Coordinates of C-alpha atoms in Angstrom, one line a residue:
M260 CA 78.5 115.4 149.3
I261 CA 78.7 112.2 151.7
S262 CA 77.7 109.5 149.7
G263 CA 74.5 107.4 150.6
G264 CA 74.8 105.0 153.4
V265 CA 78.1 106.3 154.8
F266 CA 78.1 107.3 158.3
D267 CA 79.8 110.6 158.9
E268 CA 81.1 110.8 162.5
I269 CA 80.5 114.6 162.7
R270 CA 77.4 114.9 160.7
G271 CA 75.9 111.4 160.9
H272 CA 73.8 110.5 158.0
G273 CA 72.3 114.1 157.7
G274 CA 74.3 115.5 154.7
P275 CA 77.0 118.4 154.6
R276 CA 74.7 120.8 156.2
H277 CA 73.8 118.8 159.2
V278 CA 75.8 118.2 162.3
R279 CA 75.2 115.8 165.1
P280 CA 73.5 117.7 168.2
E281 CA 76.3 116.7 170.4
F282 CA 78.8 118.4 168.1
A283 CA 77.1 121.5 167.4
A284 CA 79.9 123.5 168.8
L285 CA 82.3 122.0 166.2
G286 CA 79.7 122.5 163.5
R287 CA 79.7 126.4 164.5
W288 CA 83.7 126.3 164.4
L289 CA 83.4 124.9 161.1
E290 CA 81.0 127.4 159.8
D291 CA 82.9 130.4 161.2
T292 CA 86.4 129.8 160.4
P293 CA 87.3 130.6 156.8
Q294 CA 89.2 128.3 154.6
E295 CA 92.0 130.6 154.4
E296 CA 92.4 130.3 158.3
L297 CA 92.3 126.5 158.3
D298 CA 95.1 126.5 155.8
R299 CA 97.1 128.9 157.5
R300 CA 96.9 126.7 160.8
L301 CA 97.6 123.5 158.8
E302 CA 100.7 125.1 157.3
A303 CA 101.7 126.2 160.8
A304 CA 101.4 122.7 162.1
E305 CA 103.5 121.2 159.2
A306 CA 106.1 123.8 159.9
T307 CA 106.4 122.7 163.4
F308 CA 106.5 118.9 162.6
R309 CA 109.0 119.6 160.0
Q310 CA 111.4 121.6 162.7
L311 CA 110.6 118.7 165.2
G312 CA 111.7 116.3 162.8
I313 CA 108.5 114.2 162.9
T314 CA 108.9 112.1 159.8
F315 CA 108.5 108.7 158.7
A316 CA 110.3 106.6 155.8
V317 CA 108.7 104.6 153.1
Y318 CA 111.5 102.1 152.4
G319 CA 113.0 102.4 148.8
D320 CA 111.8 106.1 148.6
A321 CA 114.7 108.4 147.9
D322 CA 112.6 111.1 149.8
A323 CA 111.9 109.0 152.9
A324 CA 113.9 110.7 155.3
E325 CA 111.9 114.1 154.5
R326 CA 108.3 113.1 154.6
I327 CA 105.8 114.2 157.0
I328 CA 102.7 112.4 157.7
P329 CA 99.9 115.2 156.5
F330 CA 98.0 116.3 159.6
D331 CA 94.5 117.5 159.2
I332 CA 92.9 120.0 161.7
V333 CA 89.2 118.8 162.1
P334 CA 89.2 116.3 164.7
R335 CA 87.4 113.3 165.1
I336 CA 85.3 113.0 168.4
F337 CA 84.1 110.1 170.4
T338 CA 81.3 110.9 172.9
D339 CA 81.8 109.3 176.4
S340 CA 79.3 106.7 176.1
E341 CA 80.9 105.6 172.7
W342 CA 84.3 105.4 174.2
A343 CA 82.9 103.4 177.1
G344 CA 81.5 100.7 174.8
L345 CA 84.8 100.9 172.6
S346 CA 87.1 100.6 176.0
D347 CA 85.2 97.5 177.2
G348 CA 85.8 95.8 174.1
L349 CA 89.4 96.7 173.8
V350 CA 90.0 95.4 177.3
Q351 CA 88.5 92.1 176.7
R352 CA 90.2 91.5 173.3
V353 CA 93.6 92.4 174.6
Q354 CA 93.0 90.1 177.8
A355 CA 92.3 87.3 175.3
I356 CA 95.4 88.1 173.2
N357 CA 97.7 87.9 176.5
A358 CA 95.9 84.5 177.4
F359 CA 96.1 83.1 173.7
L360 CA 99.8 83.9 173.8
D361 CA 100.4 82.5 177.4
D362 CA 98.6 79.3 176.2
I363 CA 100.2 78.4 172.9
Y364 CA 103.8 78.9 174.3
G365 CA 102.8 76.8 177.5
N366 CA 100.2 74.0 177.6
R367 CA 98.4 74.6 174.3
E368 CA 94.8 74.0 175.6
I369 CA 93.2 75.9 172.9
L370 CA 95.0 73.4 170.2
K371 CA 93.7 70.5 172.5
A372 CA 90.2 71.8 172.4
G373 CA 90.3 72.0 168.8
I374 CA 89.4 75.7 168.6
L375 CA 92.3 76.3 166.1
P376 CA 94.1 74.0 163.6
P377 CA 97.5 73.1 165.2
E378 CA 99.3 73.5 162.1
L379 CA 98.0 77.2 161.8
V380 CA 99.8 77.9 164.9
L381 CA 102.8 75.5 165.0
Q382 CA 103.6 75.9 161.4
N383 CA 103.2 79.6 161.5
P384 CA 106.4 81.6 160.4
Q385 CA 105.2 84.0 163.3
F386 CA 105.2 81.1 165.8
R387 CA 108.8 81.2 167.7
P388 CA 109.3 77.9 168.7
E389 CA 112.4 79.1 170.7
I390 CA 110.3 80.8 172.9
A391 CA 108.2 77.8 173.9
G392 CA 108.0 77.2 177.9
A393 CA 109.5 80.7 178.6
R394 CA 107.1 82.8 180.6
P395 CA 107.6 86.6 180.7
P396 CA 107.8 88.5 184.2
H397 CA 104.2 88.6 185.7
G398 CA 102.9 86.6 182.9
V399 CA 102.3 89.4 180.8
W400 CA 103.1 89.2 177.0
A401 CA 101.5 92.1 174.9
H402 CA 102.3 95.0 177.1
I403 CA 101.4 97.4 174.2
C404 CA 98.6 96.7 171.6
G405 CA 97.3 98.8 168.9
I406 CA 94.0 97.5 167.8
D407 CA 93.0 98.9 164.5
C408 CA 89.1 99.6 164.3
V409 CA 86.8 100.9 161.7
R410 CA 83.3 102.3 162.2
T411 CA 80.4 101.8 159.9
G412 CA 77.4 103.3 161.8
P413 CA 76.5 105.1 165.1
D414 CA 77.1 102.0 167.3
E415 CA 79.0 99.5 164.7
F416 CA 82.8 99.2 165.4
F417 CA 84.7 96.4 164.0
V418 CA 88.2 95.3 164.7
L419 CA 90.2 95.2 161.3
E420 CA 93.3 93.9 162.7
D421 CA 95.6 93.4 165.8
N422 CA 99.0 95.0 166.4
A423 CA 100.8 93.3 169.3
R424 CA 104.6 93.3 168.2
T425 CA 105.9 96.7 167.9
P426 CA 102.6 99.0 167.2
S427 CA 103.7 102.4 166.2
G428 CA 101.8 105.7 165.9
V429 CA 101.8 106.9 169.4
S430 CA 103.9 109.7 168.9
Y431 CA 101.7 111.0 166.2
M432 CA 98.7 110.9 168.7
L433 CA 100.7 113.1 171.1
E434 CA 102.1 115.5 168.6
N435 CA 98.7 115.9 167.1
R436 CA 97.3 116.8 170.3
E437 CA 100.1 119.5 171.0
A438 CA 99.4 121.1 167.7
M439 CA 95.6 121.1 168.2
I440 CA 95.8 122.8 171.6
R441 CA 98.4 125.4 170.4
L442 CA 96.4 126.2 167.1
C443 CA 92.5 125.6 168.2
P444 CA 92.5 126.4 171.7
E445 CA 89.1 127.3 171.3
L446 CA 87.6 123.9 170.6
F447 CA 89.2 123.0 174.2
R448 CA 87.1 125.5 175.5
E449 CA 84.0 124.1 173.9
F450 CA 84.6 120.5 174.7
R451 CA 85.9 118.6 177.7
V452 CA 88.4 116.4 176.2
A453 CA 90.4 113.6 178.1
A454 CA 94.1 114.3 178.2
V455 CA 96.4 111.9 176.4
D456 CA 99.8 113.6 177.5
S457 CA 100.0 111.2 180.4
Y458 CA 100.7 108.3 178.0
P459 CA 104.7 108.4 178.6
D460 CA 104.0 108.3 182.2
M461 CA 101.4 105.4 181.9
L462 CA 104.0 103.6 179.5
L463 CA 106.8 103.8 181.9
E464 CA 104.5 102.7 184.9
T465 CA 103.6 99.7 182.6
M466 CA 107.2 98.8 182.1
R467 CA 108.2 99.2 185.7
S468 CA 105.2 97.1 186.9
V469 CA 106.8 94.0 184.7
A470 CA 110.4 94.3 185.8
P471 CA 111.6 90.9 187.1
P472 CA 111.4 90.2 190.9
G473 CA 115.0 91.1 191.4
A474 CA 114.8 94.3 189.8
G475 CA 114.3 96.5 193.3
Q476 CA 112.2 99.7 193.6
S477 CA 113.8 101.3 190.8
P478 CA 114.0 99.2 187.8
V479 CA 116.3 100.4 184.8
C480 CA 114.3 100.7 181.8
V481 CA 115.3 101.2 178.1
V482 CA 114.3 101.8 174.5
L483 CA 115.9 99.6 172.2
T484 CA 116.0 100.9 168.7
P485 CA 117.5 99.5 165.5
G486 CA 118.8 103.1 164.7
H487 CA 118.1 106.2 162.9
F488 CA 117.6 104.6 159.6
N489 CA 114.5 103.1 160.7
S490 CA 111.0 104.6 159.6
A491 CA 109.8 105.1 163.0
Y492 CA 113.1 106.4 164.8
Y493 CA 111.5 109.7 165.7
E494 CA 108.9 107.7 167.8
H495 CA 111.6 105.5 169.5
S496 CA 113.7 108.7 170.5
F497 CA 110.5 110.6 171.4
L498 CA 109.3 108.1 173.7
A499 CA 112.7 107.6 175.5
D500 CA 112.9 111.3 176.0
S501 CA 109.4 111.7 177.1
M502 CA 109.9 108.8 179.8
G503 CA 113.3 110.0 180.8
V504 CA 114.9 106.6 179.9
E505 CA 117.9 105.7 177.7
L506 CA 117.5 105.2 173.7
V507 CA 119.9 102.5 173.2
E508 CA 121.2 100.4 170.2
A509 CA 122.7 96.7 170.3
A510 CA 126.2 98.1 170.7
D511 CA 125.2 99.7 174.0
L512 CA 124.0 96.4 175.6
L513 CA 125.8 93.4 176.2
V514 CA 124.8 90.1 178.2
D515 CA 127.1 88.8 180.9
D516 CA 126.1 85.5 182.8
D517 CA 122.4 85.9 181.5
I518 CA 122.3 89.4 182.8
V519 CA 121.7 92.4 180.4
W520 CA 124.0 95.4 181.0
M521 CA 124.2 98.7 179.5
R522 CA 127.7 100.3 178.6
T523 CA 127.7 103.9 180.1
I524 CA 130.9 106.4 180.8
G525 CA 130.3 105.6 184.2
G526 CA 130.7 101.7 183.8
R527 CA 128.0 99.0 183.3
V528 CA 124.4 99.4 184.5
K529 CA 122.2 96.5 184.9
V530 CA 119.1 96.7 182.7
D531 CA 115.5 95.3 183.8
V532 CA 113.1 96.2 181.1
I533 CA 113.8 96.5 177.6
Y534 CA 110.9 98.0 175.3
R535 CA 112.2 96.8 171.9
R536 CA 111.3 98.2 168.8
I537 CA 113.2 95.4 166.8
D538 CA 111.4 92.4 165.2
D539 CA 112.0 88.9 166.4
D540 CA 114.1 87.9 163.6
F541 CA 116.7 90.6 164.5
L542 CA 116.5 90.6 168.2
D543 CA 119.2 87.7 169.1
P544 CA 121.6 86.5 166.4
L545 CA 122.3 83.7 168.6
V546 CA 118.6 82.5 168.6
F547 CA 116.9 83.9 165.5
R548 CA 118.9 85.5 162.5
P549 CA 122.5 84.9 162.8
D550 CA 123.4 87.7 160.6
S551 CA 121.7 90.3 162.4
M552 CA 123.5 93.2 163.5
L553 CA 120.7 95.0 165.1
G554 CA 120.3 92.7 168.2
V555 CA 122.1 91.7 171.2
P556 CA 123.5 88.2 171.6
G557 CA 122.3 86.3 174.5
L558 CA 119.3 88.3 175.0
I559 CA 116.8 85.6 175.1
A560 CA 119.0 83.4 177.4
A561 CA 118.6 86.4 179.7
Y562 CA 114.9 86.5 179.2
R563 CA 114.3 82.9 179.7
A564 CA 116.4 83.1 182.8
G565 CA 113.8 85.6 184.1
N566 CA 116.4 88.1 184.5
V567 CA 115.0 90.8 181.9
A568 CA 111.5 91.8 180.9
I569 CA 111.0 92.5 176.9
I570 CA 108.2 94.4 175.8
N571 CA 106.5 93.3 173.7
A572 CA 107.6 89.7 174.5
P573 CA 109.3 87.8 171.7
G574 CA 106.9 85.5 169.9
N575 CA 103.8 88.1 170.0
G576 CA 103.9 88.2 166.1
I577 CA 101.6 85.1 166.0
A578 CA 98.8 87.5 167.6
D579 CA 99.3 89.7 164.7
D580 CA 98.7 86.9 162.0
K581 CA 95.8 87.9 159.8
A582 CA 94.7 84.1 159.9
I583 CA 94.9 84.0 163.7
Y584 CA 92.8 87.1 163.7
S585 CA 90.1 85.3 161.9
Y586 CA 89.7 83.2 164.8
M587 CA 89.5 85.9 167.4
P588 CA 85.8 85.6 168.3
E589 CA 86.7 81.8 169.0
I590 CA 89.8 82.9 171.0
V591 CA 87.8 85.4 172.9
R592 CA 84.9 83.2 173.8
F593 CA 87.5 80.3 174.9
Y594 CA 89.5 82.4 177.3
S595 CA 86.7 84.7 178.5
G596 CA 83.6 82.6 178.3
A597 CA 81.8 85.5 176.7
E598 CA 81.1 86.6 173.3
A599 CA 83.4 89.3 171.8
K600 CA 82.4 92.8 172.5
L601 CA 84.1 94.1 169.4
P602 CA 83.3 91.8 166.4
N603 CA 85.8 91.1 163.6
V604 CA 85.5 92.1 160.0
Q605 CA 84.0 89.1 158.1
T606 CA 87.1 87.1 156.9
F607 CA 87.7 84.4 154.4
R608 CA 90.7 82.3 155.0
C609 CA 92.1 81.7 151.4
R610 CA 93.8 78.4 152.8
E611 CA 90.5 76.8 152.9
P612 CA 89.1 75.6 149.6
D613 CA 85.8 76.8 149.7
A614 CA 87.0 80.1 150.9
L615 CA 89.4 80.4 148.2
R616 CA 87.0 79.7 145.3
Y617 CA 84.8 82.4 146.7
V618 CA 87.6 85.0 146.8
L619 CA 88.9 83.9 143.3
D620 CA 85.2 84.7 142.0
H621 CA 84.7 88.0 143.8
L622 CA 88.1 89.6 143.7
D623 CA 86.9 92.7 142.3
E624 CA 84.7 93.2 145.5
L625 CA 87.0 92.2 148.1
V626 CA 89.9 93.4 150.1
V627 CA 92.7 90.7 150.1
K628 CA 95.5 90.9 152.4
L629 CA 98.9 88.9 153.3
V630 CA 98.4 87.4 156.8
D631 CA 101.8 88.9 157.8
G632 CA 101.6 92.1 155.9
S633 CA 101.5 95.6 157.4
G634 CA 101.7 99.2 156.3
G635 CA 99.3 98.4 153.3
Y636 CA 101.8 96.8 151.4
G637 CA 100.7 93.3 149.8
M638 CA 97.3 94.4 149.6
L639 CA 94.7 94.4 147.0
V640 CA 91.7 96.7 146.9
G641 CA 89.4 94.9 144.5
P642 CA 86.8 97.7 143.7
T643 CA 89.5 100.2 142.9
A644 CA 92.1 97.7 141.4
S645 CA 92.7 97.8 137.6
R646 CA 92.3 94.5 135.7
G647 CA 96.1 93.8 135.5
E648 CA 96.5 94.0 139.3
I649 CA 93.5 91.8 140.0
E650 CA 95.1 89.3 137.6
A651 CA 98.3 89.6 139.3
F652 CA 96.9 88.8 142.6
R653 CA 94.8 85.9 141.3
A654 CA 98.1 84.2 140.3
A655 CA 99.5 85.0 143.7
L656 CA 96.7 83.6 145.6
M657 CA 96.6 80.4 143.4
A658 CA 100.1 79.8 144.0
A659 CA 100.0 80.4 147.8
P660 CA 96.5 80.5 149.1
E661 CA 97.4 80.1 152.7
R662 CA 99.3 83.3 152.7
Y663 CA 96.2 85.5 152.4
I664 CA 92.9 86.3 153.7
A665 CA 90.0 88.5 152.2
Q666 CA 87.3 90.6 153.6
P667 CA 84.4 92.7 152.1
T668 CA 85.1 96.3 151.6
L669 CA 83.1 98.3 154.1
A670 CA 81.5 101.6 154.2
L671 CA 84.1 103.2 156.4
S672 CA 83.0 106.3 158.4
T673 CA 84.1 109.4 157.1
V674 CA 85.0 112.7 159.0
P675 CA 85.0 116.2 157.4
T676 CA 88.7 117.0 156.2
V677 CA 90.3 120.2 154.9
T678 CA 90.8 119.8 151.0
D679 CA 91.9 122.2 148.4
A680 CA 88.2 122.5 147.4
G681 CA 86.9 123.1 150.9
L682 CA 85.6 120.7 153.8
A683 CA 84.8 117.2 152.4
P684 CA 84.1 113.8 153.9
R685 CA 87.1 111.4 153.9
H686 CA 87.3 107.7 155.2
V687 CA 89.1 106.9 158.8
D688 CA 90.2 104.2 160.8
F689 CA 91.3 104.4 164.3
R690 CA 94.3 102.9 166.3
P691 CA 93.8 103.2 170.2
F692 CA 96.6 102.0 172.5
V693 CA 96.1 99.7 175.2
L694 CA 98.6 98.9 177.8
T695 CA 98.8 95.7 179.9
G696 CA 101.0 95.8 183.4
R697 CA 101.0 93.7 186.5
E698 CA 98.0 95.7 187.6
G699 CA 95.8 95.0 184.7
V700 CA 94.7 96.7 181.3
K701 CA 94.3 100.3 180.5
V702 CA 92.7 102.1 177.6
V703 CA 94.5 105.3 176.7
P704 CA 91.6 107.8 176.2
G705 CA 92.5 108.9 172.7
G706 CA 94.2 107.2 169.8
L707 CA 95.7 107.9 166.3
T708 CA 93.0 108.5 163.6
R709 CA 94.3 107.7 160.2
V710 CA 92.5 109.4 157.0
A711 CA 92.7 108.6 153.3
L712 CA 93.2 111.9 152.0
T713 CA 92.1 110.9 148.3
E714 CA 88.6 111.1 147.8
G715 CA 87.1 107.8 147.7
S716 CA 89.9 105.8 149.0
L717 CA 89.9 103.5 151.8
V718 CA 93.6 103.2 152.3
V719 CA 94.6 105.2 155.3
N720 CA 98.1 104.0 155.7
S721 CA 100.9 106.9 155.7
S722 CA 103.1 104.8 153.3
Q723 CA 100.0 105.0 150.9
G724 CA 99.3 108.6 151.1
G725 CA 97.2 108.8 154.3
G726 CA 97.2 111.4 157.1
T727 CA 96.2 111.8 160.6
K728 CA 93.9 113.7 162.7
D729 CA 93.6 114.3 166.6
S730 CA 91.0 112.1 168.4
F731 CA 88.9 113.7 171.1
V732 CA 87.3 111.7 173.7
L733 CA 84.9 113.6 175.6
L734 CA 84.6 113.4 179.5
P735 CA 81.1 112.8 180.6
D736 CA 80.2 116.3 181.3
T737 CA 80.5 118.2 177.9
A738 CA 78.7 121.1 178.7
R739 CA 81.6 123.4 179.2
A740 CA 85.5 122.9 179.5
P741 CA 86.9 124.3 182.2
Q742 CA 89.6 127.2 181.7
S743 CA 92.4 125.0 183.1
Q744 CA 91.8 122.4 180.2
V745 CA 94.1 124.0 177.9
Q746 CA 97.0 124.2 180.3
S747 CA 96.6 121.0 181.7
Q748 CA 97.0 119.0 178.6

């Protein structure tokens, strides 16, 4: 049963036998498809994912290389009007993120205006003073953003966090769609679903658009990976292959006279754009961590000289910081002159004494996160935590309050999900992908829906046992999908 007050994206507030009118075709499909058939299709999807090597790693887990993110066959669906509103808010937010990054590494007008405490930025470990004064080609910093959103009602969307460093998950968005087209083609005859398979082309177009001015008509683009031991290596190789560009490691690149070159069997090839999947700390041992074996010596010098574009730009981690996130409504207002179309979740900054006192008094009611955490690690979910976990977090908070923020536990929306006991509601979040190039901002018409597979759980991260769903964005006329819909995707 759907608990009272929780909005189900397919059933609304109407209970397990109800379906929102616009999704009546999905309701009929769920009624007509036996559990055994759903299970068979899920097994077929898992077999395909394993054959393709679509895995992820959990560091410290001996079975990491063999783990597949569970996939659920019941899609999450956005109507065209829901998507239009969400997209407008995403564009506004990503434009503000780019303006913020350009400002704090330049004139710092937002600090002069007193909108943010200067120490929150300038003393933040994610702020990179080595990048100050640099300007990326065409002024774009956050080329690829994954903006994590949650929904609590028909028209209530909130941003949970911003990912502007190396957001992952787009390969699962694409592979989930391929699985759905193959296993559930009837749904694409019932609904006109926006295609997502153009994402690699959109990404390559974005990369080429921000190439340095001297790159010419055919800039050379590469994907820089830390190697096959990385948890997201499948995605790195998948995207490089889909775009038709080289997947390189540090040893494949060298910098000579502030120019980045790729070593090939035919000799050196000048590189113009690097989609890096390596954190700042390891990007260039001459500038950041000197012990890094994953980076390219001299890369930042080439970047500062304007000879190479790095996607996403070095220094973007400050926009991911959860303490900075708490100021995003003010940041959006400062740079756009308008109120944020997508609100934040209420956030308590534990560095502030009043907020810290409140959080310590309500730990059993709140979600507490590290400001620079990710993947569901370093997080307390108060309502489901043990007394021991709460007391351990209390000690950590009191020792270093500036490292944490806290948020209320929201009634996250649910989507029907296949379980051993049949269909049941499970909580979801959503990571849409937003691309920014020389010509502006584009929102991919889909995204990664993550689902908490454990009953009652709000933790959707794959590293914490979560799974994924396909995300349908409906085109305006949903009355009938053309026969070419399935083939065209």
